[in-house]
Tab-separated table of C-alpha atoms in Angstrom:
chain	number	residue	atom	x	y	z
Z	1	MET	CA	-5.743	24.438	5.135
Z	2	GLU	CA	-5.378	23.160	1.740
Z	3	SER	CA	-4.275	19.678	1.653
Z	4	THR	CA	-4.415	16.661	-0.756
Z	5	LYS	CA	-6.143	13.604	0.020
Z	6	GLY	CA	-6.957	10.391	-1.604
Z	7	TYR	CA	-10.496	8.845	-2.637
Z	8	LYS	CA	-10.907	5.289	-3.511
Z	9	TYR	CA	-14.288	3.516	-4.764
Z	10	ARG	CA	-15.442	0.417	-6.476
Z	11	ILE	CA	-17.008	1.624	-9.587
Z	12	TYR	CA	-19.133	-0.803	-11.873
Z	13	PRO	CA	-18.465	-0.856	-15.301
Z	14	ASN	CA	-20.560	-2.413	-17.933
Z	15	LYS	CA	-19.346	-5.013	-20.373
Z	16	THR	CA	-18.368	-2.319	-23.332
Z	17	GLN	CA	-16.311	-0.148	-20.424
Z	18	GLN	CA	-14.773	-2.962	-19.230
Z	19	ASN	CA	-13.534	-3.953	-22.314
Z	20	LEU	CA	-12.300	-0.170	-23.042
Z	21	ILE	CA	-10.568	0.115	-19.858
Z	22	ASN	CA	-8.724	-3.296	-20.225
Z	23	ARG	CA	-8.078	-2.025	-23.525
Z	24	THR	CA	-6.267	1.317	-21.865
Z	25	LEU	CA	-4.242	-0.758	-19.606
Z	26	GLY	CA	-2.571	-2.798	-22.456
Z	27	CYS	CA	-1.806	0.453	-23.923
Z	28	VAL	CA	-0.632	2.114	-20.805
Z	29	ARG	CA	1.396	-0.993	-20.703
Z	30	PHE	CA	2.871	-1.079	-24.062
Z	31	VAL	CA	3.723	2.305	-23.933
Z	32	TYR	CA	5.701	1.870	-20.911
Z	33	ASN	CA	7.667	-1.166	-22.200
Z	34	HIS	CA	8.720	0.593	-25.564
Z	35	PHE	CA	10.268	3.330	-24.185
Z	36	LEU	CA	11.792	1.610	-21.716
Z	37	ALA	CA	13.061	-0.539	-24.378
Z	38	VAL	CA	13.848	2.270	-26.166
Z	39	ARG	CA	15.834	4.262	-23.429
Z	40	ARG	CA	18.059	1.381	-22.974
Z	41	ASP	CA	19.192	0.228	-26.509
Z	42	GLU	CA	19.570	4.550	-26.790
Z	43	TRP	CA	22.160	4.588	-23.871
Z	44	LYS	CA	23.755	1.007	-24.693
Z	45	ALA	CA	24.341	2.214	-28.625
Z	46	ASN	CA	25.075	6.065	-28.589
Z	47	LYS	CA	25.242	6.754	-24.814
Z	48	VAL	CA	21.804	9.357	-24.729
Z	49	SER	CA	19.464	9.499	-21.811
Z	50	ILE	CA	16.191	9.890	-23.314
Z	51	ASN	CA	14.182	11.971	-20.964
Z	52	TYR	CA	10.503	12.496	-20.745
Z	53	THR	CA	10.304	15.662	-23.301
Z	54	LYS	CA	11.820	13.446	-25.628
Z	55	SER	CA	9.641	10.594	-25.188
Z	56	SER	CA	6.579	12.323	-25.511
Z	57	GLN	CA	7.588	13.697	-29.120
Z	58	LEU	CA	8.366	10.037	-29.999
Z	59	LEU	CA	4.797	8.842	-28.634
Z	60	THR	CA	3.111	11.381	-30.784
Z	61	ASP	CA	5.605	10.088	-33.603
Z	62	LEU	CA	4.506	6.079	-32.773
Z	63	LYS	CA	0.739	7.270	-32.715
Z	64	ARG	CA	0.609	8.660	-36.262
Z	65	ARG	CA	1.829	5.279	-37.663
Z	66	GLU	CA	-0.413	2.746	-39.266
Z	67	GLU	CA	0.591	-0.519	-37.298
Z	68	THR	CA	0.232	1.373	-33.820
Z	69	ALA	CA	-2.502	3.642	-34.708
Z	70	TRP	CA	-4.782	1.772	-32.272
Z	71	LEU	CA	-2.891	4.008	-29.551
Z	72	ASN	CA	-5.633	6.716	-30.482
Z	73	GLU	CA	-8.770	4.809	-29.448
Z	74	VAL	CA	-7.664	5.355	-25.679
Z	75	ASP	CA	-7.515	7.867	-23.455
Z	76	SER	CA	-3.991	10.323	-24.042
Z	77	MET	CA	-3.434	10.994	-21.078
Z	78	ALA	CA	-2.994	7.805	-19.618
Z	79	LEU	CA	-0.457	7.143	-22.127
Z	80	GLN	CA	1.503	10.510	-21.022
Z	81	GLU	CA	1.130	9.790	-17.410
Z	82	SER	CA	2.750	5.869	-18.084
Z	83	LEU	CA	5.624	8.262	-19.638
Z	84	ARG	CA	5.751	10.140	-16.574
Z	85	ASN	CA	5.905	7.071	-14.885
Z	86	LEU	CA	9.027	5.307	-16.590
Z	87	ASP	CA	11.097	8.756	-15.829
Z	88	ARG	CA	9.705	8.419	-12.115
Z	89	ALA	CA	11.295	4.632	-12.089
Z	90	TYR	CA	14.290	6.120	-13.786
Z	91	THR	CA	14.845	9.029	-11.118
Z	92	ASN	CA	14.270	6.230	-8.533
Z	93	PHE	CA	16.962	4.066	-10.409
Z	94	PHE	CA	19.537	6.888	-10.240
Z	95	GLU	CA	18.721	8.185	-6.680
Z	96	LYS	CA	19.539	4.440	-5.697
Z	97	ARG	CA	15.840	4.062	-4.468
Z	98	SER	CA	15.070	1.014	-6.265
Z	99	LYS	CA	16.298	-1.419	-8.745
Z	100	TYR	CA	16.762	-0.685	-12.509
Z	101	PRO	CA	12.985	-0.137	-14.392
Z	102	ARG	CA	11.384	-3.662	-15.294
Z	103	PHE	CA	9.825	-4.724	-18.162
Z	104	LYS	CA	5.409	-4.716	-17.481
Z	105	SER	CA	3.757	-8.412	-17.995
Z	106	LYS	CA	0.497	-8.803	-19.547
Z	107	HIS	CA	0.102	-12.160	-17.466
Z	108	SER	CA	0.008	-9.372	-13.972
Z	109	HIS	CA	-3.818	-9.919	-13.409
Z	110	SER	CA	-3.589	-6.665	-11.173
Z	111	GLN	CA	-3.200	-3.530	-13.251
Z	112	SER	CA	-3.790	-0.012	-12.854
Z	113	TYR	CA	-3.341	3.435	-14.879
Z	114	ARG	CA	-3.989	7.005	-13.838
Z	115	THR	CA	-4.945	9.987	-15.945
Z	116	ARG	CA	-5.582	13.669	-15.790
Z	117	ASN	CA	-8.265	15.528	-14.875
Z	118	GLN	CA	-8.105	18.031	-17.964
Z	119	SER	CA	-11.732	20.850	-18.492
Z	120	GLY	CA	-13.874	18.709	-16.404
Z	121	GLY	CA	-12.958	15.484	-17.860
Z	122	ILE	CA	-13.130	13.692	-14.198
Z	123	ARG	CA	-16.135	14.344	-12.232
Z	124	MET	CA	-18.819	13.025	-10.142
Z	125	ALA	CA	-22.678	12.834	-11.615
Z	126	GLY	CA	-24.669	11.905	-8.813
Z	127	ASN	CA	-24.549	7.973	-8.876
Z	128	ARG	CA	-22.139	7.403	-11.740
Z	129	ILE	CA	-18.559	9.141	-12.385
Z	130	LYS	CA	-17.385	10.872	-15.294
Z	131	LEU	CA	-13.958	9.132	-17.108
Z	132	PRO	CA	-12.090	10.233	-19.941
Z	133	LYS	CA	-12.861	7.591	-22.711
Z	134	ILE	CA	-14.689	5.326	-20.621
Z	135	GLY	CA	-17.460	8.150	-19.971
Z	136	LEU	CA	-20.378	7.705	-17.062
Z	137	VAL	CA	-19.953	4.513	-14.728
Z	138	LYS	CA	-21.570	3.720	-11.870
Z	139	ILE	CA	-19.881	4.116	-8.311
Z	140	LYS	CA	-20.200	3.259	-4.965
Z	141	GLN	CA	-19.558	6.961	-3.399
Z	142	SER	CA	-19.405	5.854	0.453
Z	143	ARG	CA	-17.008	8.933	1.253
Z	144	PHE	CA	-17.921	12.177	0.217
Z	145	PHE	CA	-15.420	15.343	-0.790
Z	146	ASP	CA	-15.725	19.291	-1.649
Z	147	GLY	CA	-13.071	20.067	-3.238
Z	148	LYS	CA	-10.521	19.902	-6.855
Z	149	ILE	CA	-9.774	16.697	-8.979
Z	150	HIS	CA	-6.601	16.750	-10.074
Z	151	SER	CA	-5.965	13.070	-11.139
Z	152	ALA	CA	-7.767	9.534	-11.344
Z	153	THR	CA	-6.141	5.990	-11.389
Z	154	VAL	CA	-8.207	3.027	-12.020
Z	155	SER	CA	-7.241	-0.193	-10.958
Z	156	ARG	CA	-8.305	-3.896	-12.130
Z	157	THR	CA	-7.940	-6.243	-9.483
Z	158	ALA	CA	-6.845	-9.730	-9.822
Z	159	SER	CA	-10.165	-10.600	-8.885
Z	160	GLY	CA	-11.785	-8.500	-11.557
Z	161	LYS	CA	-13.159	-5.588	-9.641
Z	162	TYR	CA	-12.564	-2.296	-10.261
Z	163	PHE	CA	-11.779	0.713	-8.817
Z	164	VAL	CA	-11.126	4.424	-9.339
Z	165	SER	CA	-8.858	6.335	-7.071
Z	166	LEU	CA	-9.425	10.298	-7.098
Z	167	CYS	CA	-6.503	13.060	-5.978
Z	168	VAL	CA	-8.364	15.703	-4.653
Z	169	SER	CA	-7.474	18.593	-3.062
Z	170	GLU	CA	-9.809	20.673	-0.623
Z	171	GLU	CA	-9.509	22.721	2.416
Z	172	THR	CA	-9.577	20.666	5.973
Z	173	GLU	CA	-9.153	21.418	9.460
Z	174	LEU	CA	-7.581	19.699	12.164
Z	175	LEU	CA	-9.345	17.487	13.586
Z	176	PRO	CA	-10.137	16.636	17.647
Z	177	ASN	CA	-8.293	14.362	19.574
Z	178	ALA	CA	-8.945	14.109	23.498
Z	179	GLY	CA	-5.124	14.666	24.539
Z	180	GLY	CA	-3.837	11.315	25.907
Z	181	LYS	CA	-0.115	9.946	25.636
Z	182	VAL	CA	0.275	6.405	25.063
Z	183	GLY	CA	2.869	3.610	24.095
Z	184	LEU	CA	3.109	0.971	22.429
Z	185	ASP	CA	4.978	-1.937	21.953
Z	186	VAL	CA	3.911	-3.974	19.080
Z	187	GLY	CA	4.399	-8.193	19.198
Z	188	LEU	CA	3.018	-11.356	17.231
Z	189	LYS	CA	0.738	-13.149	20.036
Z	190	CYS	CA	-0.394	-9.874	21.448
Z	191	PHE	CA	-0.977	-7.237	18.425
Z	192	CYS	CA	-0.134	-4.388	20.657
Z	193	THR	CA	0.212	-3.607	24.413
Z	194	ASP	CA	-0.199	0.350	25.635
Z	195	SER	CA	0.777	1.316	27.997
Z	196	ASN	CA	-2.490	1.080	30.211
Z	197	GLY	CA	-2.177	-2.212	30.367
Z	198	HIS	CA	-4.685	-2.593	27.224
Z	199	MET	CA	-3.686	-5.690	25.005
Z	200	VAL	CA	-4.969	-5.719	21.553
Z	201	GLU	CA	-5.810	-9.243	19.744
Z	202	ASN	CA	-3.470	-9.692	16.738
Z	203	PRO	CA	-5.737	-10.993	14.126
Z	204	ARG	CA	-3.597	-14.015	12.201
Z	205	ALA	CA	-6.058	-13.148	9.159
Z	206	LEU	CA	-3.541	-15.455	7.170
Z	207	ARG	CA	-3.370	-18.162	9.346
Z	208	HIS	CA	-6.822	-18.449	10.108
Z	209	LEU	CA	-7.453	-18.703	6.470
Z	210	SER	CA	-4.584	-20.765	5.479
Z	211	ARG	CA	-6.467	-24.014	5.152
Z	212	LYS	CA	-8.816	-22.516	2.912
Z	213	LEU	CA	-6.349	-20.976	0.565
Z	214	ALA	CA	-3.940	-24.097	0.625
Z	215	ARG	CA	-7.659	-25.967	-0.588
Z	216	GLU	CA	-8.255	-23.563	-3.445
Z	217	GLN	CA	-4.409	-23.743	-4.518
Z	218	ARG	CA	-4.579	-27.241	-5.015
Z	219	ARG	CA	-7.985	-27.241	-6.800
Z	220	PHE	CA	-5.886	-24.519	-8.851
Z	221	SER	CA	-3.466	-26.373	-9.305
Z	222	ARG	CA	-5.253	-29.561	-10.880
Z	223	LYS	CA	-7.108	-27.305	-13.691
Z	224	LEU	CA	-6.034	-27.443	-17.316
Z	225	PRO	CA	-3.973	-24.422	-17.971
Z	226	ARG	CA	-5.892	-21.795	-20.078
Z	227	SER	CA	-9.038	-23.406	-19.777
Z	228	SER	CA	-12.278	-21.505	-18.184
Z	229	ASN	CA	-12.090	-23.825	-15.018
Z	230	HIS	CA	-8.589	-22.564	-14.279
Z	231	GLU	CA	-9.318	-18.725	-14.574
Z	232	LYS	CA	-12.218	-19.529	-11.974
Z	233	ALA	CA	-10.011	-21.401	-10.060
Z	234	ARG	CA	-7.355	-18.625	-10.365
Z	235	ILE	CA	-10.575	-15.719	-9.527
Z	236	ARG	CA	-11.574	-17.935	-6.085
Z	237	VAL	CA	-7.661	-18.003	-5.193
Z	238	ALA	CA	-7.689	-14.374	-5.898
Z	239	ARG	CA	-10.206	-13.880	-3.623
Z	240	VAL	CA	-9.317	-15.515	-0.341
Z	241	HIS	CA	-6.064	-13.532	-0.719
Z	242	GLU	CA	-8.985	-10.429	-0.996
Z	243	LYS	CA	-10.713	-11.497	2.101
Z	244	ILE	CA	-7.351	-11.873	4.123
Z	245	THR	CA	-6.079	-8.073	2.878
Z	246	ASN	CA	-9.359	-7.049	3.701
Z	247	ILE	CA	-9.635	-8.250	7.071
Z	248	ARG	CA	-6.225	-7.183	8.116
Z	249	ARG	CA	-6.406	-3.245	6.507
Z	250	ASP	CA	-9.974	-3.204	8.360
Z	251	PHE	CA	-8.088	-3.865	11.514
Z	252	LEU	CA	-5.726	-2.238	11.413
Z	253	HIS	CA	-7.456	1.591	10.454
Z	254	LYS	CA	-10.238	0.661	13.186
Z	255	LEU	CA	-7.111	0.475	15.573
Z	256	SER	CA	-5.148	3.747	14.580
Z	257	THR	CA	-8.210	5.416	14.111
Z	258	LYS	CA	-9.473	5.042	17.541
Z	259	LEU	CA	-5.532	5.378	18.655
Z	260	VAL	CA	-5.266	9.024	16.978
Z	261	CYS	CA	-8.441	10.174	18.141
Z	262	GLU	CA	-8.004	9.297	21.785
Z	263	ASN	CA	-3.900	10.796	21.938
Z	264	GLN	CA	-2.187	13.534	21.147
Z	265	LEU	CA	1.399	11.741	21.681
Z	266	ILE	CA	1.641	8.155	20.419
Z	267	ALA	CA	5.336	6.324	21.017
Z	268	VAL	CA	6.163	3.311	19.069
Z	269	GLU	CA	9.215	1.534	18.398
Z	270	HIS	CA	11.355	2.255	15.367
Z	271	LEU	CA	11.944	-1.254	14.324
Z	272	ASN	CA	14.353	-2.797	11.531
Z	273	ILE	CA	10.736	-4.645	9.895
Z	274	ARG	CA	13.353	-5.439	6.630
Z	275	GLY	CA	15.860	-7.319	8.913
Z	276	MET	CA	13.260	-9.376	10.895
Z	277	MET	CA	11.933	-10.575	8.017
Z	278	LYS	CA	14.923	-12.020	7.391
Z	279	ASN	CA	14.355	-14.534	10.450
Z	280	HIS	CA	12.407	-17.536	8.177
Z	281	ARG	CA	10.579	-18.825	10.993
Z	282	LEU	CA	8.985	-15.356	11.869
Z	283	ALA	CA	8.934	-13.621	8.710
Z	284	LYS	CA	5.257	-15.249	7.687
Z	285	SER	CA	4.256	-13.991	11.377
Z	286	ILE	CA	5.228	-10.574	10.678
Z	287	ALA	CA	4.375	-9.739	7.451
Z	288	ASP	CA	0.599	-11.060	8.488
Z	289	ALA	CA	1.080	-8.380	11.244
Z	290	SER	CA	1.359	-5.670	8.588
Z	291	TRP	CA	3.742	-3.559	11.336
Z	292	SER	CA	4.876	-1.350	9.145
Z	293	GLU	CA	1.299	-0.104	7.768
Z	294	PHE	CA	0.232	0.373	11.155
Z	295	PHE	CA	2.323	3.031	11.504
Z	296	ARG	CA	2.197	4.551	8.391
Z	297	MET	CA	-1.717	4.781	9.601
Z	298	LEU	CA	-1.078	5.952	12.802
Z	299	GLU	CA	1.413	8.801	11.010
Z	300	TYR	CA	-1.178	10.437	8.525
Z	301	LYS	CA	-3.737	10.235	10.746
Z	302	ALA	CA	-2.495	11.394	13.774
Z	303	THR	CA	-1.091	14.565	11.303
Z	304	ALA	CA	-4.615	15.077	10.208
Z	305	HIS	CA	-6.109	14.955	14.058
Z	306	GLY	CA	-2.695	17.756	15.083
Z	307	GLY	CA	-0.844	14.428	17.367
Z	308	GLN	CA	2.490	13.112	16.964
Z	309	VAL	CA	3.853	9.431	16.609
Z	310	ILE	CA	7.357	9.485	17.923
Z	311	LYS	CA	9.825	6.686	17.111
Z	312	VAL	CA	12.060	5.746	20.061
Z	313	ASP	CA	15.111	4.488	18.350
Z	314	THR	CA	15.726	0.805	17.794
Z	315	PHE	CA	18.518	-0.337	20.199
Z	316	TYR	CA	16.611	1.497	23.186
Z	317	PRO	CA	16.459	-1.736	25.938
Z	318	SER	CA	12.761	-0.764	26.977
Z	319	SER	CA	12.045	-4.876	28.029
Z	320	GLN	CA	15.134	-4.556	30.210
Z	321	THR	CA	14.695	-1.317	31.874
Z	322	CYS	CA	12.400	-1.011	35.287
Z	323	HIS	CA	9.993	1.949	34.359
Z	324	VAL	CA	9.713	2.533	38.177
Z	325	CYS	CA	13.423	2.917	38.993
Z	326	GLY	CA	15.604	2.719	35.725
Z	327	TYR	CA	17.443	-0.456	36.924
Z	328	ARG	CA	18.633	-2.537	33.661
Z	329	ASN	CA	17.938	-6.370	34.272
Z	330	PRO	CA	19.927	-8.434	31.282
Z	331	LEU	CA	17.974	-11.459	32.380
Z	332	THR	CA	14.801	-10.391	30.248
Z	333	LYS	CA	16.858	-10.301	26.915
Z	334	ASN	CA	15.758	-14.187	26.655
Z	335	LEU	CA	12.159	-14.156	24.654
Z	336	SER	CA	11.051	-16.478	27.005
Z	337	VAL	CA	10.499	-14.340	29.973
Z	338	ARG	CA	7.231	-12.756	29.993
Z	339	ALA	CA	7.220	-11.359	34.198
Z	340	TRP	CA	9.889	-10.289	36.347
Z	341	THR	CA	10.308	-8.885	39.643
Z	342	CYS	CA	12.912	-5.719	39.664
Z	343	PRO	CA	15.359	-6.714	42.228
Z	344	GLN	CA	15.808	-3.273	43.594
Z	345	CYS	CA	12.861	-1.883	44.081
Z	346	GLY	CA	10.514	-5.100	44.061
Z	347	THR	CA	7.927	-3.863	41.366
Z	348	HIS	CA	6.705	-6.777	39.452
Z	349	HIS	CA	6.449	-6.090	35.557
Z	350	ASP	CA	4.699	-7.736	32.591
Z	351	ARG	CA	7.360	-7.490	30.047
Z	352	ASP	CA	5.225	-6.042	27.333
Z	353	VAL	CA	3.231	-3.251	29.281
Z	354	ASN	CA	6.596	-2.406	30.939
Z	355	ALA	CA	8.272	-1.767	27.283
Z	356	ALA	CA	5.106	-0.082	26.580
Z	357	LYS	CA	5.479	2.473	29.263
Z	358	ASN	CA	9.459	2.615	29.056
Z	359	ILE	CA	8.623	3.787	24.923
Z	360	LEU	CA	6.535	6.292	26.249
Z	361	GLN	CA	8.393	7.655	29.001
Z	362	LYS	CA	11.651	8.065	26.230
Z	363	ALA	CA	9.543	9.535	23.920
Z	364	ILE	CA	8.228	11.862	26.212
Z	365	ASP	CA	11.812	13.189	26.896
Z	366	THR	CA	12.642	13.025	23.297
Z	367	ALA	CA	10.000	15.865	22.696
Z	368	ALA	CA	10.985	17.747	25.739
């Protein structure tokens, strides 16, 4: 079975290559902003919509002008992909999936550009990768693949690190799983509780590093703007944010991989996380937990392992229902009730374990 996968690696460009990457990022941003203004002004003046094909023709004329001849110094496919991104942004806006496209800022420290693989312009060569116009760049190849490279996205993080993400099509086989079934009830105190009674502690990466982050932000605020010390302090702040992200992502990857390797069916709640984030007392903790990213990882990894993730309805009363006899206890709507005894069958329940068992049973009934 052929599938498309992404492989992300850290690259180590030299000074010349860094300058060329940064110049490419600037040219891509210029093309995006220029044609966003052209499309906006053309619609306001003449009610004419400019599509990707017309924009591509105008880009050719723009590169021939003397004042913008510097656009020829960078990868031409990266400029074309910038136009495709703009066209996709308009499509998303018209289909009401996003807001109207906005201009990109040169002051954003996290930027990227995408380029296509044509005539072997992107290829692996030992411990280096060949990129169009950039040449051979040293790479930390932590993973290997055997497939065709379609495109590459070169990115620069706020802390000054460079990465490349490869879009690869390759033949894949379904990975095995142990065939189990598990229900998950996510939370804030414990990240999740499963139907087997296991509780996973929440790493709380942001909370544990909040004092260090606040200290670095205070130091950053005291530096003279546009000074070298100001830039050094900004990078230190960015590194703390990066560490928080890495701790969170490492935890989510390890937990999701463990679950999909052990289970054929994984049941979770369909949570309205965007609505829950409107609770300003819990928004920071909910964002720190990254439930959406966890569910996303579970879904694509379960597919790779031949498993299934079933989302139970948001309004299913999993915490109020006894998983033994089905009695519904309205008193458990109070979140402070962490354990209760069923008045009908006498079973003593831990709130989260009982909810996880109900979620699993509901998912099994839905699948049947």
